[in-house]
Amino acid sequence: STRICVCPKCFFGNRCQFYAKGLGSTLDEILGYEFKNKIPISRQPTTVQVSAIVTMVIFTIGIINCILSIMTFSRKSTRKAGCGLYLLASSITSLLTMVLFTLKFWFLFLSHQDLLGERNQKLIINVNCMFIETLLKMVSHLDNWFNACVAIERTLSVYQKANFNRSKMKRVAKGVIISLPIIMGCLFIPQLLNLHVFEDKTEQRSWCVVTYSPRLQMYTYTLLFFPLFCSIIHQFDVGYIHYHSNYSSTSLTKSDRNIWGHFKIKFKQYKHLVISPTIIVVLTSPYLIILIVLDCNKSSNRLWFYLVGYFLSFIPAASIFITFVLPSTLYKQEFWNIIISVRKPFYRSRLNRQKF
């Protein structure tokens, strides 16, 4: 006689031992059964090796972007309004995200190596789940909210125009930056209560999973989608209103009747309000689409889609300098001022050496 196992939703395999649950998943759930115990990274499956390479590439690019952004937004001239404070906070949370994102992968790898004994291995698994995974989720979402705050303030500056009070918005930003981590910590309590170490006694494996009820899944999607959509909608709104108001209020003289020429002038003036949201859309759209389309699957053939979605979610944090500094004339000029001030001592010492 033949026995057929009818697996619960999100479980698959001959003994229903494989678990897959869409892009709300942790990295443990995605790669949990891909890791081979007590095998070096050079002999691990292709999925693990590719994940290791992508992790280190994102980490390297992200660290460089975050450090350059922190250098830029540490200058007082970039923090005259609340927007600069939000971006400084976002740069710091992005840096933490890159560090935790990398630690997450390598702690997961070490948990399958059994190099430190069974007791220490369990400690690594618990630290990875309850500490690193928790902080990674919180700082990632916190970074999205800081970006949303940037978009909201830019919208207010466009609507209020001359009435926009920079000093007041700077005070508001300080309060938001202090209170937002506390609020996010409270909002994440339902997720943390459902975060636990899942043990597969048949395969003798353990990893970090989140048990999602339908309500918790909707709650999690709201936390994820709202700041992203808020950032995209508000930043496009800023770009459109700011350009439209200036274009319609400017009378075209005889030498200025070339609409295309006028458009190029205005685009150059407000390009950072258009380029930044465009970059955000390009970076977040693939992740959001995969998040909506993919859910529980019954085949490991979609593993690569889960991995792509997981890594895409960290690209915005890894490219904050490209997204916000390079498109802005002010921020870019301040960055070059930093480079010049750093190079001056080396240039002077070189001249002194040449004299002697």
Coordinates of C-alpha atoms in Angstrom, one line a residue:
S1 CA 0.0 0.0 0.0
T2 CA 1.1 3.6 -0.6
R3 CA 0.9 6.3 2.0
I4 CA 0.4 9.9 0.9
C5 CA 1.2 12.7 3.4
V6 CA -1.1 15.7 3.2
C7 CA 1.0 18.5 4.4
P8 CA -0.3 21.6 6.2
K9 CA -0.1 24.9 4.5
C10 CA 3.5 26.2 4.1
F11 CA 5.0 22.7 4.6
F12 CA 6.2 20.4 1.9
G13 CA 8.5 17.4 1.3
N14 CA 8.1 13.6 1.7
R15 CA 7.6 14.0 5.4
C16 CA 6.3 17.5 5.3
Q17 CA 9.6 18.6 6.8
F18 CA 10.2 21.6 4.5
Y19 CA 8.8 25.0 5.4
A20 CA 8.2 28.0 3.1
K21 CA 6.1 31.0 3.8
G22 CA 6.7 33.9 1.4
L23 CA 8.8 37.0 1.9
G24 CA 7.7 37.6 5.5
S25 CA 10.1 34.7 6.1
T26 CA 13.3 35.0 8.0
L27 CA 16.6 33.9 6.2
D28 CA 16.5 30.8 8.4
E29 CA 13.2 29.7 6.9
I30 CA 14.4 30.4 3.3
L31 CA 17.8 28.7 3.6
G32 CA 17.2 26.4 6.6
Y33 CA 17.4 23.1 4.7
E34 CA 20.0 24.3 2.1
F35 CA 22.8 24.4 4.7
K36 CA 24.8 21.2 5.0
N37 CA 26.0 20.4 8.6
K38 CA 29.7 20.5 9.3
I39 CA 30.5 21.4 5.7
P40 CA 32.8 24.4 4.8
I41 CA 31.3 27.3 2.7
S42 CA 33.3 26.2 -0.3
R43 CA 31.4 22.8 -0.4
Q44 CA 28.0 24.2 0.5
P45 CA 25.2 24.2 -2.2
T46 CA 25.1 26.9 -4.8
T47 CA 22.3 28.7 -3.1
V48 CA 24.3 29.1 0.1
Q49 CA 27.5 30.1 -1.8
V50 CA 25.6 32.7 -3.9
S51 CA 23.9 34.0 -0.8
A52 CA 27.3 34.4 0.9
I53 CA 28.7 36.4 -2.0
V54 CA 25.6 38.6 -2.4
T55 CA 25.6 39.2 1.4
M56 CA 29.2 40.4 1.4
V57 CA 28.7 42.6 -1.8
I58 CA 25.6 44.3 -0.3
F59 CA 27.5 44.7 3.0
T60 CA 30.5 46.3 1.4
I61 CA 28.4 48.7 -0.8
G62 CA 26.1 49.5 2.1
I63 CA 28.9 50.3 4.6
I64 CA 30.5 52.7 2.1
N65 CA 27.2 54.4 1.4
C66 CA 26.3 54.7 5.0
I67 CA 29.6 56.1 6.1
L68 CA 29.6 58.7 3.3
S69 CA 26.0 59.6 4.2
I70 CA 26.8 60.0 7.9
M71 CA 29.8 62.2 7.0
T72 CA 27.5 64.4 4.8
F73 CA 24.6 64.7 7.3
S74 CA 26.9 65.3 10.3
R75 CA 27.6 68.8 8.9
K76 CA 25.4 71.6 10.4
S77 CA 24.7 73.1 7.0
T78 CA 22.8 69.9 6.0
R79 CA 20.7 69.9 9.1
K80 CA 19.1 73.4 9.0
A81 CA 15.7 71.7 8.8
G82 CA 14.3 68.4 10.0
C83 CA 15.0 66.6 6.7
G84 CA 18.7 66.5 7.4
L85 CA 18.2 65.1 10.9
Y86 CA 15.9 62.4 9.5
L87 CA 18.5 61.5 6.9
L88 CA 21.3 61.4 9.5
A89 CA 19.1 59.0 11.6
S90 CA 18.4 57.0 8.5
S91 CA 22.1 56.7 7.7
I92 CA 22.8 55.4 11.2
T93 CA 19.9 52.8 11.1
S94 CA 21.0 51.8 7.6
L95 CA 24.5 51.2 8.9
L96 CA 23.1 49.0 11.7
T97 CA 21.0 47.2 9.2
M98 CA 24.0 46.3 7.1
V99 CA 25.9 45.0 10.1
L100 CA 23.0 43.0 11.4
F101 CA 22.1 41.7 7.9
T102 CA 25.7 40.3 7.6
L103 CA 25.8 38.9 11.1
K104 CA 22.5 37.2 10.5
F105 CA 23.9 35.2 7.6
W106 CA 27.1 34.2 9.2
F107 CA 25.5 33.3 12.5
L108 CA 23.1 31.1 10.6
F109 CA 26.1 29.5 8.8
L110 CA 27.9 28.9 12.1
S111 CA 24.8 27.3 13.6
H112 CA 25.3 24.4 11.1
Q113 CA 29.0 24.0 11.7
D114 CA 29.0 22.6 15.2
L115 CA 32.5 24.2 15.8
L116 CA 31.9 25.3 19.4
G117 CA 30.0 22.3 20.8
E118 CA 26.3 21.6 21.2
R119 CA 25.7 24.0 24.1
N120 CA 27.4 27.0 22.3
Q121 CA 25.6 26.1 19.1
K122 CA 22.2 26.4 20.8
L123 CA 23.4 29.7 22.2
I124 CA 24.3 30.9 18.7
I125 CA 20.8 29.9 17.4
N126 CA 19.0 31.7 20.2
V127 CA 21.1 34.8 19.9
N128 CA 20.5 34.8 16.1
C129 CA 16.8 34.4 16.6
M130 CA 15.9 36.5 19.6
F131 CA 18.5 39.2 19.3
I132 CA 19.9 39.7 15.8
E133 CA 16.6 38.8 14.0
T134 CA 14.6 41.1 16.3
L135 CA 17.0 44.1 15.9
L136 CA 17.3 43.5 12.1
K137 CA 13.5 43.7 11.7
M138 CA 13.2 46.8 13.9
V139 CA 16.0 48.8 12.3
S140 CA 14.9 47.9 8.8
H141 CA 11.4 49.2 9.4
L142 CA 12.7 52.2 11.4
D143 CA 14.8 53.1 8.4
N144 CA 11.7 53.0 6.1
W145 CA 9.8 55.3 8.5
F146 CA 12.7 57.8 8.6
N147 CA 12.6 58.0 4.8
A148 CA 8.8 58.5 5.0
C149 CA 9.4 61.4 7.4
V150 CA 11.7 63.0 4.9
A151 CA 9.0 62.8 2.2
I152 CA 6.4 64.2 4.5
E153 CA 8.5 67.2 5.5
R154 CA 9.3 67.9 1.9
T155 CA 5.6 67.9 1.1
L156 CA 4.9 70.3 3.9
S157 CA 7.7 72.6 2.7
V158 CA 6.1 72.7 -0.7
Y159 CA 2.6 73.4 0.6
Q160 CA 3.6 76.0 3.1
K161 CA 6.3 77.7 1.0
A162 CA 7.3 80.9 2.7
N163 CA 5.4 80.0 5.8
F164 CA 7.5 76.8 6.3
N165 CA 9.3 77.1 9.7
R166 CA 12.6 75.3 9.5
S167 CA 13.4 75.8 13.2
K168 CA 10.0 74.3 14.2
M169 CA 10.4 71.3 11.9
K170 CA 13.8 70.7 13.3
R171 CA 12.4 70.6 16.8
V172 CA 9.7 68.2 15.6
A173 CA 12.3 66.0 13.9
K174 CA 14.3 65.7 17.1
G175 CA 11.1 64.6 19.0
V176 CA 10.2 62.1 16.2
I177 CA 13.7 60.6 16.1
I178 CA 13.6 60.0 19.9
S179 CA 10.0 58.7 20.0
L180 CA 9.9 56.6 16.8
P181 CA 12.2 53.8 18.0
I182 CA 10.1 53.4 21.2
I183 CA 6.8 53.4 19.1
M184 CA 8.3 50.8 16.7
G185 CA 9.4 48.6 19.6
C186 CA 5.8 48.6 20.9
L187 CA 4.4 47.9 17.4
F188 CA 6.8 44.9 17.0
I189 CA 5.7 43.2 20.2
P190 CA 3.0 41.0 18.4
Q191 CA 5.7 39.8 15.9
L192 CA 8.2 39.2 18.7
L193 CA 5.7 37.1 20.7
N194 CA 5.4 34.8 17.6
L195 CA 9.2 34.6 17.0
H196 CA 10.7 31.3 18.2
V197 CA 13.3 28.6 17.5
F198 CA 11.8 25.8 15.3
E199 CA 13.3 22.4 15.9
D200 CA 13.0 19.6 13.3
K201 CA 13.9 16.5 15.3
T202 CA 13.9 14.3 12.1
E203 CA 16.5 16.4 10.3
Q204 CA 18.1 17.5 13.6
R205 CA 18.0 21.2 12.7
S206 CA 16.9 24.3 14.4
W207 CA 16.3 27.8 13.1
C208 CA 14.4 31.0 13.7
V209 CA 10.8 31.2 12.4
V210 CA 7.8 33.6 12.8
T211 CA 4.4 31.9 13.2
Y212 CA 2.0 34.1 11.2
S213 CA -1.7 34.1 11.8
P214 CA -3.9 35.8 9.1
R215 CA -4.3 38.8 11.4
L216 CA -0.6 39.0 12.2
Q217 CA 0.3 38.7 8.5
M218 CA -2.0 41.6 7.6
Y219 CA -0.6 43.6 10.5
T220 CA 3.0 42.9 9.4
Y221 CA 2.2 43.9 5.8
T222 CA 0.7 47.1 7.0
L223 CA 3.9 48.0 9.0
L224 CA 6.0 47.2 5.9
F225 CA 3.9 48.7 3.1
F226 CA 2.7 52.0 4.7
P227 CA 6.0 53.8 5.1
L228 CA 7.2 52.6 1.7
F229 CA 4.0 53.8 -0.1
C230 CA 4.0 56.9 2.0
S231 CA 7.6 57.7 0.9
I232 CA 6.9 57.0 -2.7
I233 CA 3.6 58.9 -2.9
H234 CA 4.8 61.9 -0.9
Q235 CA 8.0 62.3 -2.8
F236 CA 6.3 62.2 -6.2
D237 CA 3.8 64.6 -4.9
V238 CA 6.6 66.9 -3.8
G239 CA 8.3 66.7 -7.2
Y240 CA 5.1 67.4 -9.1
I241 CA 3.7 70.2 -6.9
H242 CA 7.1 71.9 -6.6
Y243 CA 7.7 71.8 -10.3
H244 CA 4.1 72.7 -11.3
S245 CA 3.9 75.6 -9.0
N246 CA 7.1 77.1 -10.2
Y247 CA 6.4 76.4 -13.8
S248 CA 2.9 77.9 -13.8
S249 CA 3.9 80.9 -11.7
T250 CA 6.8 81.8 -14.0
S251 CA 5.9 83.9 -17.0
L252 CA 7.7 82.9 -20.2
T253 CA 9.4 85.8 -21.8
K254 CA 10.4 85.9 -25.5
S255 CA 13.8 84.5 -24.8
D256 CA 12.3 81.9 -22.6
R257 CA 9.5 80.5 -24.8
N258 CA 11.2 77.3 -25.5
I259 CA 9.2 75.0 -23.3
W260 CA 11.8 72.2 -23.5
G261 CA 14.5 74.6 -22.4
H262 CA 12.4 75.9 -19.6
F263 CA 11.7 72.3 -18.5
K264 CA 15.4 71.5 -18.4
I265 CA 16.1 74.5 -16.3
K266 CA 13.4 73.6 -13.8
F267 CA 14.5 69.9 -13.8
K268 CA 18.1 70.9 -13.0
Q269 CA 16.9 73.1 -10.2
Y270 CA 14.6 70.5 -8.6
K271 CA 16.1 67.3 -9.9
H272 CA 16.7 65.9 -6.4
L273 CA 12.9 65.9 -5.8
V274 CA 12.4 63.8 -8.9
I275 CA 15.5 61.5 -8.9
S276 CA 15.2 60.4 -5.2
P277 CA 11.6 59.0 -5.5
T278 CA 12.5 57.4 -8.8
I279 CA 15.4 55.6 -7.3
I280 CA 13.2 54.5 -4.4
V281 CA 10.5 53.2 -6.8
V282 CA 13.1 51.3 -8.8
L283 CA 14.6 49.7 -5.7
T284 CA 11.4 48.9 -3.8
S285 CA 9.0 47.9 -6.6
P286 CA 10.5 44.4 -7.4
Y287 CA 10.5 43.5 -3.7
L288 CA 6.9 44.7 -3.2
I289 CA 5.7 42.9 -6.4
I290 CA 7.4 39.6 -5.2
L291 CA 6.0 40.1 -1.8
I292 CA 2.4 40.4 -3.2
V293 CA 2.7 37.6 -5.7
L294 CA 4.5 34.9 -3.7
D295 CA 3.0 33.3 -0.7
C296 CA 3.3 29.7 0.5
N297 CA 4.7 27.4 -2.1
K298 CA 4.9 23.7 -2.5
S299 CA 8.1 23.5 -4.5
S300 CA 11.7 24.4 -3.7
N301 CA 12.0 25.6 -7.3
R302 CA 10.9 29.0 -6.1
L303 CA 13.7 29.2 -3.6
W304 CA 15.5 31.7 -5.8
F305 CA 12.5 34.0 -5.8
Y306 CA 12.5 34.1 -2.0
L307 CA 16.2 34.8 -1.9
V308 CA 15.8 37.6 -4.5
G309 CA 13.0 39.2 -2.5
Y310 CA 15.0 38.9 0.8
F311 CA 18.1 40.6 -0.6
L312 CA 16.1 43.2 -2.5
S313 CA 14.6 44.4 0.8
F314 CA 18.0 45.5 1.9
I315 CA 19.0 47.4 -1.2
P316 CA 17.4 50.7 -0.2
A317 CA 19.3 50.8 3.1
A318 CA 22.5 49.9 1.2
S319 CA 22.2 52.8 -1.3
I320 CA 21.2 55.8 0.9
F321 CA 24.1 57.9 -0.3
I322 CA 23.1 57.2 -4.0
T323 CA 19.5 57.9 -3.3
F324 CA 19.6 61.1 -1.3
V325 CA 23.1 62.7 -1.5
L326 CA 24.1 62.4 -5.1
P327 CA 20.8 63.9 -6.6
S328 CA 20.9 66.9 -4.3
T329 CA 23.2 69.8 -5.2
L330 CA 23.4 71.0 -1.6
Y331 CA 24.2 67.6 -0.1
K332 CA 26.6 66.8 -2.9
Q333 CA 28.4 70.1 -2.4
E334 CA 28.7 69.5 1.3
F335 CA 30.2 66.1 0.6
W336 CA 32.8 67.5 -1.7
N337 CA 33.6 70.2 0.9
I338 CA 34.3 67.3 3.3
I339 CA 36.6 65.6 0.8
I340 CA 38.5 68.9 0.2
S341 CA 38.9 69.5 3.9
V342 CA 40.3 66.0 4.4
R343 CA 42.7 66.3 1.5
K344 CA 44.1 69.7 2.6
P345 CA 46.4 68.4 5.3
F346 CA 47.8 65.8 3.0
Y347 CA 48.3 68.3 0.3
R348 CA 50.1 70.8 2.7
S349 CA 52.4 68.0 4.0
R350 CA 53.3 67.0 0.5
L351 CA 54.2 70.6 -0.4
N352 CA 56.3 70.9 2.7
R353 CA 58.2 67.7 1.8
Q354 CA 58.8 69.1 -1.7
K355 CA 60.3 72.3 -0.2
F356 CA 62.8 70.3 1.8

